[in-house]
Short mmCIF file of C-alpha atoms in Angstrom, two decimals:
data_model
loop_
_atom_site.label_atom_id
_atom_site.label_comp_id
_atom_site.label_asym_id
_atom_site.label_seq_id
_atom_site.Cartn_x
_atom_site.Cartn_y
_atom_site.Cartn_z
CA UNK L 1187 118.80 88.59 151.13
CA UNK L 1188 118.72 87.21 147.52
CA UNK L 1189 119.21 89.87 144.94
CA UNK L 1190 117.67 87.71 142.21
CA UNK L 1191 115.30 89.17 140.43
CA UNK L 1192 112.30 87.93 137.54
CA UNK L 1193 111.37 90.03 135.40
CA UNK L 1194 108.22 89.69 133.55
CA UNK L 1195 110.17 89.35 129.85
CA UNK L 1196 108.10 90.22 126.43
CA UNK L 1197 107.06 87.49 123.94
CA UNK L 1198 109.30 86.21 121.85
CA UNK L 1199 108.85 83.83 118.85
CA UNK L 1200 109.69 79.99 119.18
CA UNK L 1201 112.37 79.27 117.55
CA UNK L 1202 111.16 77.50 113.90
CA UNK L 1203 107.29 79.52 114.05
CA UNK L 1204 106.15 81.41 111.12
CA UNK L 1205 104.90 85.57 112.44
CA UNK L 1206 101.53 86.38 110.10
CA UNK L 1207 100.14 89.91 109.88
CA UNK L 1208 96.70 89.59 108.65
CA UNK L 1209 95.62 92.51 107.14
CA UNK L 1210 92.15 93.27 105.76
CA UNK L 1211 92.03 94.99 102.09
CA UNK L 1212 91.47 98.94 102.32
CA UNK L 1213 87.66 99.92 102.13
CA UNK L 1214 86.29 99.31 97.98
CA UNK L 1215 83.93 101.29 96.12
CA UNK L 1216 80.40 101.34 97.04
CA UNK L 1217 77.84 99.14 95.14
CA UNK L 1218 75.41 100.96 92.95
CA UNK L 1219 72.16 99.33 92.50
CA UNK L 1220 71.93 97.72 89.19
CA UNK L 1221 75.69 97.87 88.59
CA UNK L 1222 76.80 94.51 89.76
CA UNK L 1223 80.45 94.38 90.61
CA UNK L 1224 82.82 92.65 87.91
CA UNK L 1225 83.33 88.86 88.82
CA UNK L 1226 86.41 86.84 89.17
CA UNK L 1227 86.29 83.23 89.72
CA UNK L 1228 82.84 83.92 90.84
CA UNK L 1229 83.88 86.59 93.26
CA UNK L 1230 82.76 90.43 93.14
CA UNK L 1231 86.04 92.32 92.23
CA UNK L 1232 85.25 95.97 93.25
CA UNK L 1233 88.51 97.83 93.35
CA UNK L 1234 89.62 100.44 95.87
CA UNK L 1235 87.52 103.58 97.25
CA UNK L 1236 89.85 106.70 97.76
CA UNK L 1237 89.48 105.73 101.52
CA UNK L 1238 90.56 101.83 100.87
CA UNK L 1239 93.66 103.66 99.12
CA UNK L 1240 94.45 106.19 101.90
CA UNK L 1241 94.13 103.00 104.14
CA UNK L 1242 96.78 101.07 102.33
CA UNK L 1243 98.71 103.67 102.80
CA UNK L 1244 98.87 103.87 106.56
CA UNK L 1245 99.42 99.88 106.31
CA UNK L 1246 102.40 100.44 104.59
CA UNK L 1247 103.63 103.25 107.25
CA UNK L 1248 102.85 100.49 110.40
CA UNK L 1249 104.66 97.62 108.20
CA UNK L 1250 107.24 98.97 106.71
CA UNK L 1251 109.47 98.43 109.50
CA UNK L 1252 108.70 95.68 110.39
CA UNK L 1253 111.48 93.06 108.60
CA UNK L 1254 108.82 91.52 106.25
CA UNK L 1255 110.29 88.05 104.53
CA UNK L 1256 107.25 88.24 102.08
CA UNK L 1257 103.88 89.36 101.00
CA UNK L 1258 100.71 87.46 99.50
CA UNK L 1259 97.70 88.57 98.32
CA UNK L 1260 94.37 86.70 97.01
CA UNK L 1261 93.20 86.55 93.64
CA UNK L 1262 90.90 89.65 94.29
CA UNK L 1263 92.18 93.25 92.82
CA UNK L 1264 90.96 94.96 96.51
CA UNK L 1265 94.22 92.71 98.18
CA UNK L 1266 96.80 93.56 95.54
CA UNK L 1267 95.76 97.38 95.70
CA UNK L 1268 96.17 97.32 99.54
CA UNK L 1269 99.34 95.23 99.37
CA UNK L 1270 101.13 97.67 96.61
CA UNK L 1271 102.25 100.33 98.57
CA UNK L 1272 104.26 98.33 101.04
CA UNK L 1273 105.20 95.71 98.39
CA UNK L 1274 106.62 98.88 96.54
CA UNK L 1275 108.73 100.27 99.57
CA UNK L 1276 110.45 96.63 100.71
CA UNK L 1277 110.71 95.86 97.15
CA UNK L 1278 108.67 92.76 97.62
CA UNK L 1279 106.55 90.91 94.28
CA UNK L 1280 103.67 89.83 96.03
CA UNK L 1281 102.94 86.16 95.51
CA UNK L 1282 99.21 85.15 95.16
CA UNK L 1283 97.65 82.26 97.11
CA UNK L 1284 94.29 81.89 95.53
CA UNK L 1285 92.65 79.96 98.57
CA UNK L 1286 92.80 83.00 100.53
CA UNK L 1287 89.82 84.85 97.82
CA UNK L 1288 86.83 85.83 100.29
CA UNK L 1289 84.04 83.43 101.05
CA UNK L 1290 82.02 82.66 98.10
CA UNK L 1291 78.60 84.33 98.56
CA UNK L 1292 76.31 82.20 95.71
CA UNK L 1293 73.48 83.82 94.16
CA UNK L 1294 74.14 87.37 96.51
CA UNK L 1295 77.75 87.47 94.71
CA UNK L 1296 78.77 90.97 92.76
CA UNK L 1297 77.99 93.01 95.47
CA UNK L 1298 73.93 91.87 96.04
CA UNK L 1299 75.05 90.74 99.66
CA UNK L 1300 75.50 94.43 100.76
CA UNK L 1301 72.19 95.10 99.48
CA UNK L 1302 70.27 92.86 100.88
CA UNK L 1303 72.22 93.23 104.41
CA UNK L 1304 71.39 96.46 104.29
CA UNK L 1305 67.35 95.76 103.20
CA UNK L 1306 67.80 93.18 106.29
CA UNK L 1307 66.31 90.38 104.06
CA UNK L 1308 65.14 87.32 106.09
CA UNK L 1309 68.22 85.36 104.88
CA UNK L 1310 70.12 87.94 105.83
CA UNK L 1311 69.54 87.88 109.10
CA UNK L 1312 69.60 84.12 109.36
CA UNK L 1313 73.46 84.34 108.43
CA UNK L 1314 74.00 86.89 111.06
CA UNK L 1315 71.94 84.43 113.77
CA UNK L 1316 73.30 81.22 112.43
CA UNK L 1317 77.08 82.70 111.57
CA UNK L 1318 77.72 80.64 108.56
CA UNK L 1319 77.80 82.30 104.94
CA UNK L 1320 76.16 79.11 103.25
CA UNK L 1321 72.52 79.59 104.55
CA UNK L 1322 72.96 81.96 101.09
CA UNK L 1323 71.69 80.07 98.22
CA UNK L 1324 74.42 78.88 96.32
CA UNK L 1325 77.44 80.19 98.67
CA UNK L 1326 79.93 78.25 99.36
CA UNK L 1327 79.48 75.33 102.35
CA UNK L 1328 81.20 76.29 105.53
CA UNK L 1329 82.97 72.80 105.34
CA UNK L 1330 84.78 73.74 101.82
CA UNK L 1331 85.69 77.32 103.06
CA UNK L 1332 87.36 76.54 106.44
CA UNK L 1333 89.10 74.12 104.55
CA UNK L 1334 90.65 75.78 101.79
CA UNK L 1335 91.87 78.56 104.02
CA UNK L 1336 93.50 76.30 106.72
CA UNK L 1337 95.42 74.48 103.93
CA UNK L 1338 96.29 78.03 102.29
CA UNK L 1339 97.82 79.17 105.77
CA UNK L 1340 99.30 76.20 107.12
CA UNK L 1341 101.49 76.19 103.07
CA UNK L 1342 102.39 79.78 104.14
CA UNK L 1343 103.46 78.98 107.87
CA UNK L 1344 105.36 75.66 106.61
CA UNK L 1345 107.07 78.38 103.93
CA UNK L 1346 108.60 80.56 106.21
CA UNK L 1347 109.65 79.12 109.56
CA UNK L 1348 111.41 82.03 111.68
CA UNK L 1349 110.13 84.42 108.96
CA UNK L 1350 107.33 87.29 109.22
CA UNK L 1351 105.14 87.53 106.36
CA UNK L 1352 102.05 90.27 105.52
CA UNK L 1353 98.81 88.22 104.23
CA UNK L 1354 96.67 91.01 102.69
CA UNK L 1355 92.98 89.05 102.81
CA UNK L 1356 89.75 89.37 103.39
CA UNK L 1357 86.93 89.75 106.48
CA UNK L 1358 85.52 86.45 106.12
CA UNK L 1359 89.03 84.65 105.98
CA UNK L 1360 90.56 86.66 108.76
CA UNK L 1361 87.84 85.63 111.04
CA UNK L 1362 87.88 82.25 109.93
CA UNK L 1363 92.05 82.29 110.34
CA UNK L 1364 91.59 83.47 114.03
CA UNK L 1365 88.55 81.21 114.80
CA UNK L 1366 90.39 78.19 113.80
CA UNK L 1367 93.76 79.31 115.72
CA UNK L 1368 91.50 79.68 119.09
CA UNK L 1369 89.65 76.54 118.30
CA UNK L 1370 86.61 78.38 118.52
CA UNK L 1371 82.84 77.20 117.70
CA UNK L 1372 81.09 80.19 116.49
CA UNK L 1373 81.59 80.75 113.33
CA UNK L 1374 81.23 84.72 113.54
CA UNK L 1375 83.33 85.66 116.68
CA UNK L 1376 85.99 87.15 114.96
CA UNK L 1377 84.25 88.37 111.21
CA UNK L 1378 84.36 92.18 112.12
CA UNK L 1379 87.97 93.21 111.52
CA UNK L 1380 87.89 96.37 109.84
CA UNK L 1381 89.27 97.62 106.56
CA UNK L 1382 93.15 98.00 106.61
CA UNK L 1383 92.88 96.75 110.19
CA UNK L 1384 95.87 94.08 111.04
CA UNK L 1385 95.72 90.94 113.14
CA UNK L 1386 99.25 89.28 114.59
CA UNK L 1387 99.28 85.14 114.69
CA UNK L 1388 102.46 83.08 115.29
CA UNK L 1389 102.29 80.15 113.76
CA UNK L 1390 104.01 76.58 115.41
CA UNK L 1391 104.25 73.23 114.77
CA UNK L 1392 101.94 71.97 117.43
CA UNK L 1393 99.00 75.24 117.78
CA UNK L 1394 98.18 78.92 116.61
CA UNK L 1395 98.67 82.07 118.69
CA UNK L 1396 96.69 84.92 118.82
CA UNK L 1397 98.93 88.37 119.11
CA UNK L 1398 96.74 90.88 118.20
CA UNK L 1399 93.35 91.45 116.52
CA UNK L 1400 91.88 93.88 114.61
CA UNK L 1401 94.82 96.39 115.01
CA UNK L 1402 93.44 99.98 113.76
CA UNK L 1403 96.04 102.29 115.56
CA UNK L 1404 97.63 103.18 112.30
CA UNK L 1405 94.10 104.36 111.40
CA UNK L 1406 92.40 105.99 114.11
CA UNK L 1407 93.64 107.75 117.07
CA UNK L 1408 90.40 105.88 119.20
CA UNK L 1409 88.54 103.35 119.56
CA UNK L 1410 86.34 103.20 116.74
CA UNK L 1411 83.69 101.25 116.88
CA UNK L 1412 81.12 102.89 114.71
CA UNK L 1413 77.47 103.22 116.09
CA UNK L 1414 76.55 105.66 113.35
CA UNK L 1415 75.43 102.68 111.18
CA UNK L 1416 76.26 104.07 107.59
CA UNK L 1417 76.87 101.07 106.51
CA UNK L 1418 80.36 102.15 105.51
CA UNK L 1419 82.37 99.51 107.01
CA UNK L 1420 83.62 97.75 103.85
CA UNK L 1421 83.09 95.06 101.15
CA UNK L 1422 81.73 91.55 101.49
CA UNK L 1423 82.19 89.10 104.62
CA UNK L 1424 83.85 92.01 103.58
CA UNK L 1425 80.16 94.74 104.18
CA UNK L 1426 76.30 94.31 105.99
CA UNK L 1427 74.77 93.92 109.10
CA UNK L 1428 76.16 94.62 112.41
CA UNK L 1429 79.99 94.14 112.23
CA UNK L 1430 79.76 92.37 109.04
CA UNK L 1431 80.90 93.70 105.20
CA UNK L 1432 80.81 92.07 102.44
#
């Protein structure tokens, strides 16, 4: 009798591929009616909520160890404020890629989208049924979007071949990452990663893989999808509707 054996072996990364943790800025502060948030570049800029900061800091605990080559952020305070505490432990500067800012969201910028999600405006729910942000007056066209973020990924995976990197981002570009690495056609499958959740993509040559999505352990001890409906899920593509924050 043979005594060869197979054993079913763990992933490993291709030899030249890029490892991405997506991770999701920390929860920001609330919008209060008549108090638009600040803009920058035509984005809403809330900072961190005490939660978003508590969040950061469990991202920091899950990464730390993890052999990080490098950290970017967007243009968008919320990233930078998630990214700091890990940055600060590995001794990393984080390094900004600008095409990475969350979808822009037109006339509902500043924080209006959460408002009207949560009003359930008839636009509203057209996004939600039609999964594109640029139903929105003014927001930006889902051509111009999903192509600003592939060309701000692909720079980072051609940057570090056989290197992990942390990409603190945003809801809408997450989901629009993972989408494009499954080749998927609806343009909302993947929008609903949480606040300081993580997703895991190795990046080749010739295609995109899918590791892990919407990683929350470091969070919650459950599963924790919410069906309270407080609305308290985050900030814009990043806060709304079912699954969605903006």
């Amino acid at each position: 009798m043979s005594s060869t054996e197979y054993r079913q072996l763990r992933f490993r990364r291709p030899p030249g591929a890029a490892e991405l943790f997506l991770v999701r800025h920390g929860e920001s502060l609330p919008l209060v009616p008549d108090r638009p948030f600040d803009l920058v570049g035509g984005h809403g800029d809330p900072p961190l909520a005490p939660e978003g900061h508590e969040q950061a800091a469990r991202v920091a605990d899950r990464l730390a160890g993890e052999g990080l080559d490098a950290i970017y952020v967007t243009t968008l305070q919320r990233t930078l404020q998630t990214a700091s505490p890990l940055a600060e432990r590995l001794g990393l500067t984080p390094v900004v890629e600008a095409d990475l800012r969350e979808v822009n969201l037109g006339e509902w910028e500043g924080g209006l989208y959460r408002q009207r999600m949560a009003e359930g405006d008839p636009i509203a729910l057209r996004v939600i049924t039609e999964e594109r942000w640029d139903v929105i007056p003014g927001a930006e066209p889902r051509e111009a979007f999903s192509a600003r973020v592939a060309a701000a990924m692909d720079r980072i995976a051609a940057a570090h071949p056989d290197q992990r990197v942390a990409v603190f981002s945003h809801g809408g570009v997450i989901g629009e990452v993972v989408r494009r690495a499954v080749a998927g056609t609806r343009g909302f499958a993947f929008v609903g990663s949480d606040n300081g959740a993580i997703s895991h993509l190795v990046a080749m040559k010739d295609r995109w893989m899918v590791r892990r999505f919407n990683d929350t352990s470091h969070l919650h001890p459950h599963y924790d999808l919410d069906t309270a409906g407080d609305g308290r899920s985050g900030d814009a593509p990043d806060a709304g509707g079912p699954g969605f924050s903006a």
